[in-house]
Coordinates of C-alpha atoms in Angstrom, one line a residue:
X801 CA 3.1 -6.4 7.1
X802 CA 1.0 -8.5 5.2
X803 CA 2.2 -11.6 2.7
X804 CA 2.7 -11.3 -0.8
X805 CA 0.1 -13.4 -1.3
X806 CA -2.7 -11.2 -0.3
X807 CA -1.9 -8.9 -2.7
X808 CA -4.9 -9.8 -5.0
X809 CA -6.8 -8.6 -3.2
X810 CA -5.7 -4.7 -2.9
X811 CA -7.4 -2.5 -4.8
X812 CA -5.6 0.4 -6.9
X813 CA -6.8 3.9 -7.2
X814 CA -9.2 5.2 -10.4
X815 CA -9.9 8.4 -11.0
X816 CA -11.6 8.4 -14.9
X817 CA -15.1 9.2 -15.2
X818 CA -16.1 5.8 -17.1
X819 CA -15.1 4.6 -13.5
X820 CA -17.0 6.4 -11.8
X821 CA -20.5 4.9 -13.5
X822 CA -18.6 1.5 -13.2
X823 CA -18.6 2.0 -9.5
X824 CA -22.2 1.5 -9.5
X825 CA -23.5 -0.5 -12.4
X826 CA -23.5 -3.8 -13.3
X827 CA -23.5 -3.6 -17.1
X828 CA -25.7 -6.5 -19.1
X829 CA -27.1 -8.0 -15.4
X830 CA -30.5 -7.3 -14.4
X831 CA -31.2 -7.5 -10.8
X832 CA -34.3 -8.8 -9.8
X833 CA -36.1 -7.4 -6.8
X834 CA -37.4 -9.9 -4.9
X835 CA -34.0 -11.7 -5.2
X836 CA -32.4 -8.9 -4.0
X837 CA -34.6 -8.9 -1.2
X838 CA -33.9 -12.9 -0.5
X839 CA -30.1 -12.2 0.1
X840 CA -30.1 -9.0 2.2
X841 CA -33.4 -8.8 4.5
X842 CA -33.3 -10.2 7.5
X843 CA -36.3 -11.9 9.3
X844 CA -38.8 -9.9 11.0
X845 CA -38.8 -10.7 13.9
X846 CA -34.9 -9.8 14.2
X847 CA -35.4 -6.1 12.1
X848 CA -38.0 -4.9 15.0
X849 CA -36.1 -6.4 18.0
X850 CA -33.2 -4.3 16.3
X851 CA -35.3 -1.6 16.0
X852 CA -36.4 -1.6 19.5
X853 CA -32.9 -2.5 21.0
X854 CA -31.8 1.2 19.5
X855 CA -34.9 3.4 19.5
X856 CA -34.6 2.2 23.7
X857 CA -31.4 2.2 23.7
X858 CA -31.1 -1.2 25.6
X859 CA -29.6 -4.6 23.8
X860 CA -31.9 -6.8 25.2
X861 CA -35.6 -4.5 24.4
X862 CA -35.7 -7.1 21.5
X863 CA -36.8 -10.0 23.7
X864 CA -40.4 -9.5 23.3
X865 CA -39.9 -10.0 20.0
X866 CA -38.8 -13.9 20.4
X867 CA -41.2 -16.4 19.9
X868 CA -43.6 -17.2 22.5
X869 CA -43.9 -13.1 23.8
X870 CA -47.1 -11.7 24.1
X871 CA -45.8 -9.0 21.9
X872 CA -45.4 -10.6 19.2
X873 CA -46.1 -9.6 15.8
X874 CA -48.2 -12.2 13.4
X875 CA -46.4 -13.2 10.4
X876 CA -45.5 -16.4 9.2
X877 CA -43.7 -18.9 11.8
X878 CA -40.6 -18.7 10.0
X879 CA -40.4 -14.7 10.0
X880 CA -41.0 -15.2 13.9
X881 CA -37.9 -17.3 14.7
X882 CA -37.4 -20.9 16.4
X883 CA -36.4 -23.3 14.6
X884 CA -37.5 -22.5 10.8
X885 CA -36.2 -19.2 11.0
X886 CA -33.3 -18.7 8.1
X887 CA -30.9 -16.0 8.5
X888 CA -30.4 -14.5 4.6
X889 CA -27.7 -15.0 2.5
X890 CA -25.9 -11.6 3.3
X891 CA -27.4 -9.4 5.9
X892 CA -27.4 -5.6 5.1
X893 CA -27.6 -2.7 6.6
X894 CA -27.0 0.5 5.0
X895 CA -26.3 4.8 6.4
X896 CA -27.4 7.4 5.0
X897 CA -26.4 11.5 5.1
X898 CA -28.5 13.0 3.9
X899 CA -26.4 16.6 4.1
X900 CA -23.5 14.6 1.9
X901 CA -22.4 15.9 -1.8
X902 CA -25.9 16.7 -3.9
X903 CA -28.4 16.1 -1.1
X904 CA -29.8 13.0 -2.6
X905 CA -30.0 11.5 1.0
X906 CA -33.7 11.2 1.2
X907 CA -34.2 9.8 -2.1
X908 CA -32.2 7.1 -2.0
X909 CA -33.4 6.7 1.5
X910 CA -36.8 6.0 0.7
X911 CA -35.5 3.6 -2.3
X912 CA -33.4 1.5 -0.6
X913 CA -36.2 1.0 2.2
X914 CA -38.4 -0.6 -0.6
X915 CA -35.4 -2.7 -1.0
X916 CA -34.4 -3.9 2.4
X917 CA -36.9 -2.9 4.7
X918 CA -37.1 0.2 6.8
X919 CA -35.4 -1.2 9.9
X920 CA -32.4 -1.8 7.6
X921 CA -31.9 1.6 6.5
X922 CA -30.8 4.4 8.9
X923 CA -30.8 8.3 8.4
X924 CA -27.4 9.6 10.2
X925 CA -29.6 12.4 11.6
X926 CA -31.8 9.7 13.5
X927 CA -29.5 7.1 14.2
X928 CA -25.7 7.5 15.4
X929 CA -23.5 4.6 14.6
X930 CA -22.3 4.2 17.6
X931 CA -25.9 3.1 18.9
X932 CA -26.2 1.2 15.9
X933 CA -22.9 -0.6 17.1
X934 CA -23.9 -0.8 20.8
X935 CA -27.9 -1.5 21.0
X936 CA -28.2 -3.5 17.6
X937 CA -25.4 -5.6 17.3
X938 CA -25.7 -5.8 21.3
X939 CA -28.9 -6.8 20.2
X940 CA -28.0 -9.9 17.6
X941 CA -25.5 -10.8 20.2
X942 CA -27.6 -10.8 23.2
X943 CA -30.4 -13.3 20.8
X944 CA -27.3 -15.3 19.9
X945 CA -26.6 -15.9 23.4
X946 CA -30.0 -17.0 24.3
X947 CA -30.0 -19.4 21.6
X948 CA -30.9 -17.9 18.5
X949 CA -29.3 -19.6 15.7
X950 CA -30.9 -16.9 13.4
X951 CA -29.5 -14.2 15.0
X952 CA -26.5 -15.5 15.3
X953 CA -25.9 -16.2 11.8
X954 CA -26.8 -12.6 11.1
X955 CA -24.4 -10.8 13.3
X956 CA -21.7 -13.3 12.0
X957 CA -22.2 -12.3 8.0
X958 CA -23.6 -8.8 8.5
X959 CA -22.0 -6.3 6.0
X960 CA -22.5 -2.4 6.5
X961 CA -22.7 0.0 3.3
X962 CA -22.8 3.7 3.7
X963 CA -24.1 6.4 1.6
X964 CA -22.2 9.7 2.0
X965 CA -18.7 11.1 1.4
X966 CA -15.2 10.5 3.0
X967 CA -16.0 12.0 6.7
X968 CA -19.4 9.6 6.5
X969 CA -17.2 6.8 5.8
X970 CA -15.0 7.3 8.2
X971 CA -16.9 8.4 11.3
X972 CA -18.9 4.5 10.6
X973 CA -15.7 2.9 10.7
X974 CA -14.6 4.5 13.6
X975 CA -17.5 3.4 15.7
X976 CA -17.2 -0.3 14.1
X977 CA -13.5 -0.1 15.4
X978 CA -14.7 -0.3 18.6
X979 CA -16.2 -3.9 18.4
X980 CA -12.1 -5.3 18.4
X981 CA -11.4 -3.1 21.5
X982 CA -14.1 -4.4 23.2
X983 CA -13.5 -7.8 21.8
X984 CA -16.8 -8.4 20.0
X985 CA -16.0 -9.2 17.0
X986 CA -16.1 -10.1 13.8
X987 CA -16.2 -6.9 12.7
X988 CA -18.7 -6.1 9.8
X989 CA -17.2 -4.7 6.5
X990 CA -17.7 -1.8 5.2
X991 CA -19.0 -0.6 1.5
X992 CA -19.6 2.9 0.2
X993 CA -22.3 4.0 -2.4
X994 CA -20.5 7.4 -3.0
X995 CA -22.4 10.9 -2.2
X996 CA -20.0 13.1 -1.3
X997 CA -17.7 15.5 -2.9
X998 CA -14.6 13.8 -3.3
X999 CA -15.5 10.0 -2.4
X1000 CA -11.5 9.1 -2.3
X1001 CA -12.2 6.0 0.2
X1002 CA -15.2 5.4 -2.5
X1003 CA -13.1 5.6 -5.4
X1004 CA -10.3 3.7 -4.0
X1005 CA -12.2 0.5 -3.2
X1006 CA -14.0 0.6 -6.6
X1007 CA -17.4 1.8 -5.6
X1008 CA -16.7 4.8 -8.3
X1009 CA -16.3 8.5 -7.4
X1010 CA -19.8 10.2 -7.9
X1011 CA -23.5 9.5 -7.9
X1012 CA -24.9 7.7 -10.6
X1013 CA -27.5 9.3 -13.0
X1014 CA -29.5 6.3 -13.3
X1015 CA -29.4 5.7 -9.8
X1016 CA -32.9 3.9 -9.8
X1017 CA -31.4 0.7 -11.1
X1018 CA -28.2 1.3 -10.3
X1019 CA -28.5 1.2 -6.6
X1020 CA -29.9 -2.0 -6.9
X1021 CA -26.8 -3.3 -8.8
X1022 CA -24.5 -1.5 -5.9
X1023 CA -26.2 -3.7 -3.3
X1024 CA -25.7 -6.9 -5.5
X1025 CA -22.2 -6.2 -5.5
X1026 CA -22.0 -5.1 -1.9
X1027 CA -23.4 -8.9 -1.4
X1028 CA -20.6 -10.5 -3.2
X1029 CA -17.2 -8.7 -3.2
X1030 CA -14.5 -9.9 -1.6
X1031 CA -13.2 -8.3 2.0
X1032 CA -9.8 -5.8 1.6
X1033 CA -7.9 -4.2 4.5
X1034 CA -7.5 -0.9 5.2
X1035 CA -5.3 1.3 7.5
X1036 CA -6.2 3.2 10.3
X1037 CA -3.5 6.1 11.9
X1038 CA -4.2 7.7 15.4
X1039 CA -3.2 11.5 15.7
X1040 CA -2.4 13.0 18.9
X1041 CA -2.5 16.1 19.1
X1042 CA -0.4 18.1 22.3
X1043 CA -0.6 22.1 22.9
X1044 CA 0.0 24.1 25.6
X1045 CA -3.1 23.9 28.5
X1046 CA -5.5 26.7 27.6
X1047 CA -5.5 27.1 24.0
X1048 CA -8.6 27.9 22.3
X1049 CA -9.2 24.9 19.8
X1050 CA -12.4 24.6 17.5
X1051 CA -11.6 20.8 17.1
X1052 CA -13.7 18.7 14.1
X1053 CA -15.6 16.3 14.6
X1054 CA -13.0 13.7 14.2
X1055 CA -11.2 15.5 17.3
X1056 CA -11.8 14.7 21.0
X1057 CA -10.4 15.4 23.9
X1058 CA -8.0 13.1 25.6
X1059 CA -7.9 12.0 29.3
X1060 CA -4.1 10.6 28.9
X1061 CA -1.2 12.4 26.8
X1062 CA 1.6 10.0 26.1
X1063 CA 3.9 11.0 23.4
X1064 CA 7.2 9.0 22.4
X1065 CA 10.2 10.3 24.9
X1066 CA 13.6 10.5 23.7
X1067 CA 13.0 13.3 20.5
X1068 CA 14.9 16.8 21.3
X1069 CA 12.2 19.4 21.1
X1070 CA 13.3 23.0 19.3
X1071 CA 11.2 24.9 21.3
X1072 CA 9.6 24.1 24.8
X1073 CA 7.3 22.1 26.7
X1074 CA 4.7 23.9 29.0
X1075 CA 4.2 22.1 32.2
X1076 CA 0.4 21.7 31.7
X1077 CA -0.7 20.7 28.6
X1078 CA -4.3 19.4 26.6
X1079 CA -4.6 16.6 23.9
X1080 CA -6.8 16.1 21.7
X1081 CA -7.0 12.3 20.0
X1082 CA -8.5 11.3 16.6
X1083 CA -8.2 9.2 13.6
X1084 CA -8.2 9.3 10.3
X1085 CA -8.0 6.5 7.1
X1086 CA -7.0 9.0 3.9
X1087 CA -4.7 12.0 4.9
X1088 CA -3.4 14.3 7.3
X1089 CA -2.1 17.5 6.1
X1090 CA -0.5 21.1 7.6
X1091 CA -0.5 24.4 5.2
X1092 CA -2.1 26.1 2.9
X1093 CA -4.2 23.6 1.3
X1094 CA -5.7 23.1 5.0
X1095 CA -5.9 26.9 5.4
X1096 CA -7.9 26.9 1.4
X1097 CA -10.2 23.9 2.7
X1098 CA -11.0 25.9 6.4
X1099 CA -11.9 29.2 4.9
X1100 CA -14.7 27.4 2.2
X1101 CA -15.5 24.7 4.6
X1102 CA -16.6 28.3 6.7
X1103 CA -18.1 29.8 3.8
X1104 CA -20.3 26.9 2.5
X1105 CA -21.8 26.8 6.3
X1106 CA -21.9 30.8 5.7
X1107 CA -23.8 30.5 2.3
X1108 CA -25.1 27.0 2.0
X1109 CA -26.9 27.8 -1.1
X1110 CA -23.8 27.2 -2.9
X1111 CA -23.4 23.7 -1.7
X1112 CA -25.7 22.6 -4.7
X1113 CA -23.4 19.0 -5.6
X1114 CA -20.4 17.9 -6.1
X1115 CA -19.6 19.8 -9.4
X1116 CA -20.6 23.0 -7.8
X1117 CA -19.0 22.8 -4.5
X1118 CA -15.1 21.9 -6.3
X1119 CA -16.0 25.6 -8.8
X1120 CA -16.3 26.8 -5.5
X1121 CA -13.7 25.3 -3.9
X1122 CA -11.4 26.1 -6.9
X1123 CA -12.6 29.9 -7.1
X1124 CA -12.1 30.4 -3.7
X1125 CA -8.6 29.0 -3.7
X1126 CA -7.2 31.9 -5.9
X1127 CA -8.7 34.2 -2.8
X1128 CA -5.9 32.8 -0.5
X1129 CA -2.6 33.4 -1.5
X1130 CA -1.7 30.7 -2.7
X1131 CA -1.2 31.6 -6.5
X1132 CA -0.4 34.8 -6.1
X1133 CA 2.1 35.8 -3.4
X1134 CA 5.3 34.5 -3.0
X1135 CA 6.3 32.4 -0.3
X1136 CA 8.9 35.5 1.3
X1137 CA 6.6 38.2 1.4
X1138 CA 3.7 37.8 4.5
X1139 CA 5.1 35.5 7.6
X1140 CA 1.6 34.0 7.5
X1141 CA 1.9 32.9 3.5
X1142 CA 5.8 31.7 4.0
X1143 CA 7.0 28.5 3.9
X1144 CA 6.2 25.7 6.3
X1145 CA 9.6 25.4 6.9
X1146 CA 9.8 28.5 9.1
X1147 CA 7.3 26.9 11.6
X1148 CA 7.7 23.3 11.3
X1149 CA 9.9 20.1 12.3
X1150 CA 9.6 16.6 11.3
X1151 CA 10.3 13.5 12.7
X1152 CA 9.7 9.7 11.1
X1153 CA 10.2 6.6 11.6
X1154 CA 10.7 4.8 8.8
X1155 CA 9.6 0.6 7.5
X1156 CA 11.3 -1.9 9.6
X1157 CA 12.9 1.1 11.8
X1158 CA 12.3 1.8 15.5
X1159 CA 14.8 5.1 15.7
X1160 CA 13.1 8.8 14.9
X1161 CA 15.2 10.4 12.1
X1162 CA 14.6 14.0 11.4
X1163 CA 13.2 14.7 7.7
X1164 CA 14.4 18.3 6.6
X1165 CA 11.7 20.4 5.2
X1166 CA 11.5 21.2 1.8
X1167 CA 12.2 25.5 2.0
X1168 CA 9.8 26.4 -1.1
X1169 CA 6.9 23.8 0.0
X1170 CA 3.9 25.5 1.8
X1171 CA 1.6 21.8 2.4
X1172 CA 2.7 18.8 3.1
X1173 CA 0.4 16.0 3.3
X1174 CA 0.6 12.4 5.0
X1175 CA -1.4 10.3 2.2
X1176 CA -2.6 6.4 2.9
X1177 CA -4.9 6.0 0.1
X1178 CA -3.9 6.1 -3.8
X1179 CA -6.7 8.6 -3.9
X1180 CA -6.4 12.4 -2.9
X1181 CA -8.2 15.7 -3.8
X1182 CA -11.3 13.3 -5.5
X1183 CA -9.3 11.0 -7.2
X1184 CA -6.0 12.3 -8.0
X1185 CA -3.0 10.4 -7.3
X1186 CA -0.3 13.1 -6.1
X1187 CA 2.2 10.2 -5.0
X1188 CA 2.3 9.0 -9.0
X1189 CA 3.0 5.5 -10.1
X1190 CA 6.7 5.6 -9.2
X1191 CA 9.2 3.1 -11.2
X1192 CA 11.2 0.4 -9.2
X1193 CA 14.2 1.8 -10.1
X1194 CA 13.1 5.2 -8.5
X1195 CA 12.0 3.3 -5.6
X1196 CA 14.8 1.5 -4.7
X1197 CA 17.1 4.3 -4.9
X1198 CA 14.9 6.8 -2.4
X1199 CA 14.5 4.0 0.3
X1200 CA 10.5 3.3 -0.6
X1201 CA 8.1 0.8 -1.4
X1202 CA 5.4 0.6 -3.8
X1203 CA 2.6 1.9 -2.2
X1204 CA -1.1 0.3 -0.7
X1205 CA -3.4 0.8 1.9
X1206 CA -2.6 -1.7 4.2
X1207 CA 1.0 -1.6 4.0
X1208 CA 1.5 0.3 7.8
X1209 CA 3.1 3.1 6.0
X1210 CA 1.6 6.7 5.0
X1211 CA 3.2 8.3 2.2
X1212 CA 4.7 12.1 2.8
X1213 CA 4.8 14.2 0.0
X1214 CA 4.6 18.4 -0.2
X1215 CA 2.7 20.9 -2.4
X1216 CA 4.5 24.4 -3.3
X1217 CA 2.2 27.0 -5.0
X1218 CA -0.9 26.7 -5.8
X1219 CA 0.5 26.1 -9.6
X1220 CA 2.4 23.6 -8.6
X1221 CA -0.4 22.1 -6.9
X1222 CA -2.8 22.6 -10.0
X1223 CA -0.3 20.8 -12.3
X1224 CA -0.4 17.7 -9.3
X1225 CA -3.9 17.8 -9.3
X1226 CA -4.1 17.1 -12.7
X1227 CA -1.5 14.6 -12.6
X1228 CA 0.6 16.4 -14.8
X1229 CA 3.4 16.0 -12.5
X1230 CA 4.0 14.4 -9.1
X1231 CA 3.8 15.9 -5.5
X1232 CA 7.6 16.7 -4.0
X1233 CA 8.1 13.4 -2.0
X1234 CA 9.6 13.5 1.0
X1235 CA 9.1 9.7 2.9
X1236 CA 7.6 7.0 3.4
X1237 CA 7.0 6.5 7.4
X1238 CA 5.3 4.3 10.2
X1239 CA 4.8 7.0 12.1
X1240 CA 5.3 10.7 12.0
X1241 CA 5.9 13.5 14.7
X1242 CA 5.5 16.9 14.0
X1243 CA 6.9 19.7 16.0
X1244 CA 5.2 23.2 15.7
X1245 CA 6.3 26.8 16.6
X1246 CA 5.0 29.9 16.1
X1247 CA 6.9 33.1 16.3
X1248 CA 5.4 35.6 13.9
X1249 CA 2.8 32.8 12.8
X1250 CA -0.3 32.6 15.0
X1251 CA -2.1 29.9 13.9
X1252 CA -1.3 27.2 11.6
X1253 CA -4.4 25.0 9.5
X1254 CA -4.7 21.8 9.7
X1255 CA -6.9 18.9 8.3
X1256 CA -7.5 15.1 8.5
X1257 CA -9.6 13.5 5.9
X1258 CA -11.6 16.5 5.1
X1259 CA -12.1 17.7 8.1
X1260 CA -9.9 21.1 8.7
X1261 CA -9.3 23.2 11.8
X1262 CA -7.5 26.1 13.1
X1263 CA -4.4 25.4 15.3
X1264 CA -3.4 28.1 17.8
X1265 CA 0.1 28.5 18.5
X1266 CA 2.2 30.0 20.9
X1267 CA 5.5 32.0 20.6
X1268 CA 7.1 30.6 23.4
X1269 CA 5.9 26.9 23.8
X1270 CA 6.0 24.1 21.0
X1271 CA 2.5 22.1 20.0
X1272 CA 3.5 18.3 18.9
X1273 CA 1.6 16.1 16.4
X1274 CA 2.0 12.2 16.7
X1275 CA 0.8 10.1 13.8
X1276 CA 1.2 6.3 14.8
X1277 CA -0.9 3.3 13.0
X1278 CA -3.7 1.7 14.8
X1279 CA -3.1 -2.1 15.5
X1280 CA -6.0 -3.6 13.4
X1281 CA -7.1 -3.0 10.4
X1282 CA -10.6 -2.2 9.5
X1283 CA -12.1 -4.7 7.0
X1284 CA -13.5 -3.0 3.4
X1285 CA -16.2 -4.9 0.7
X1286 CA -14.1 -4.2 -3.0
X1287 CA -16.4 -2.6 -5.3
X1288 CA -14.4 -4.2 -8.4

């Protein structure tokens, strides 16, 4: 756990709306252009050998592009490379989705390409991060190793921004997770300029939660920043997810499917084991939840793909998300009536293991809650902070700690009716805590149930279950930590 001493550089939840424009504006600084360019774009010769490198999908396709080929462009010696080429002050490159929040993808595409250059900028539905990570950092590493100084340089300060919502964020960081398992690192950090819905990871690294209005200048304040702020730390938690061989799963995107299925040993299990079993294996950076707000967040993720016309912004798509909430139950039937509207307690068992502790202790199930959530940000539901600032003296006498995002702990709090949950969300009250843990295992049955909802960081699915046989969920935190620019 990391030193007191660090802690100036954590950065604490906002939700206001002043924030929000402060996320991406630099009041009273004017940002010139041409400066801009100075500090982020990187030498020609190095944009198009990264630009080859990915559009052939081969690390070294760039070495025509050293001095001396045949192939090589004409532009000033220094652009070329060899000895007078200078790497820039902070290499950028940036994502963009253009399907995130209010569309405005393809704008700011084609702005931030006058910025940076158009090798710098990459549309999600062209290139994959993943081949971003593999062909053109393979490709600043393969030029480092013949020699480049340039290169080098670049892949050593290289920062990433990415324009999108949470699920953006997280699906880059997941593929730049892979440089430290493959041992090729530094790994670059990561900024946000916020497009989605709820931008939580946007908001709670200080790059504001929504889309500026004046994005025209803004954006070129946003990159400024991105240039300068200081590096945080952020959690990571692997899920694995174990059900009984053939069930019928409609995983997210954030799912796969696993080749091994190790679970901790040792925990009694309520129900039983089948002898052949799939996994699937993910992870997220927010929250993890189980109940009705995944159930809420399934049926309108279904019905915006349904109707997409009403996926016209962020401000549309929560009246949406709000209307179709009071559709579901939640509100308006009590938790005895329907076994599929009861209590999570009738389906659910939960194990932690709490700070500093290596023994599972059973956590008992709050009987009138109907969503619990596993939280690592400050930031939930586009802003809100349903774990509250809690007071030292209430801390100390539950067992917790104040909470951050790189503490290895994910805090565990419940939601009862959808009242309750509206007077949360609006921070009139806090959620129902129920732990602080390093790692969590969930134990699901069904009985009358037949399927139980389910969602990591925005991303909710369906999960089969079977009468007979119990499905296990194992939250455990990932052993690195993946390295954020503060927006603040």
């Amino acid at each position: 756990m990391e030193s007191p001493s660090s802690s100036a550089t954590r950065v604490t939840a906002r939700s206001s709306m002043m924030d929000s424009f402060r996320g991406c504006s630099l009041s009273g600084i004017r940002i010139d252009k041409e400066d801009l360019k100075k500090k982020l774009l990187m030498p020609t010769y190095i944009r198009f050998a990264m630009r080859d490198s990915i559009r052939l999908k081969d690390p070294t396709a760039g070495d025509s592009r050293l001095p001396g080929s045949h192939d090589l462009v004409a532009v000033p010696s220094e652009e070329n490379g060899g000895e007078d080429a200078v790497a820039p002050e902070m290499p950028m490159v940036v994502f963009i989705n253009p399907k995130s929040g209010g569309r405005h993808g393809p704008m700011l595409k084609e702005r931030l390409q006058l910025l940076m250059g158009e090798e710098q900028v990459f549309d999600l539905l062209d290139v994959k991060p993943h081949e971003f990570v593999q062909y053109g950092l393979g490709c600043l590493e393969h030029l480092a190793e013949l020699g480049d100084k340039c290169a080098k340089e670049c892949r050593q300060k290289i920062r990433v921004m990415v324009a999108g919502g949470d699920g953006t964020v997280g699906w880059v960081l997941g593929c730049l997770s892979e440089l430290q398992k493959q041992g090729r690192e530094p790994v670059p950090p990561v900024g946000v300029i916020p497009l989605g819905t709820g931008n939580d990871l946007s908001r709670s690294f200080g790059w504001g939660g929504s889309f500026p209005f004046a994005w025209k200048s803004a954006i070129k304040k946003t990159l400024y920043r991105a240039t300068t702020g200081p590096i945080c730390r952020l959690d990571s938690w692997n899920i694995l997810i174990q059900m009984p061989d053939g069930t019928v799963l409609e995983p997210p995107h954030s799912l796969k499917l696993a080749e091994e299925c190790t679970l901790d040993e040792g925990l009694e299990i309520q129900g039983q084991l089948p002898e052949k079993r799939t996994c699937y294996e993910g992870v997220f950076y927010n929250y993890f939840s189980i109940g009705m707000d995944a159930q809420v967040a399934y049926g309108f993720h279904h019905l915006r793909n349904e109707k997409p016309y009403l996926a016209q912004g962020p401000i549309s798509n929560k009246l949406v998300y709000s209307g179709y909430s009071c559709t579901q139950g939640w509100f308006f039937t009590p938790c005895t009536s329907d076994p599929s509207l009861r209590g999570l307690r009738n389906i659910l068992r939960i194990h932690v293991k709490k700070v500093n502790c290596s023994e599972w202790e059973q956590i008992p199930v709050p009987s009138s809650v109907r969503a619990i959530v596993a939280l690592n940000l400050h930031n939930y539901g586009s802003g809100r902070n349903p774990w509250g600032n809690l007071k030292p003296d209430y801390l100390e006498k539950r067992g917790f700690v104040e909470a951050h995002a790189d503490d290895g702990l994910l805090e565990i709090f419940g939601l009862k009716q959808g009242w309750h949950a509206s007077f949360v969300m609006v921070e009139l009250i806090s959620a129902k805590h129920i732990a602080q843990a390093a790692a969590i295992r969930l134990e699901v049955r069904g009985g009358e149930w037949k399927n139980a909802y389910m969602q990591m960081d925005g991303e909710p699915w369906k999960q089969p279950m079977d009468e007979e046989f119990s499905t296990l969920v194992e939250i455990k935190r990932v052993p690195y930590q993946s390295p954020m620019i503060s927006g603040d």
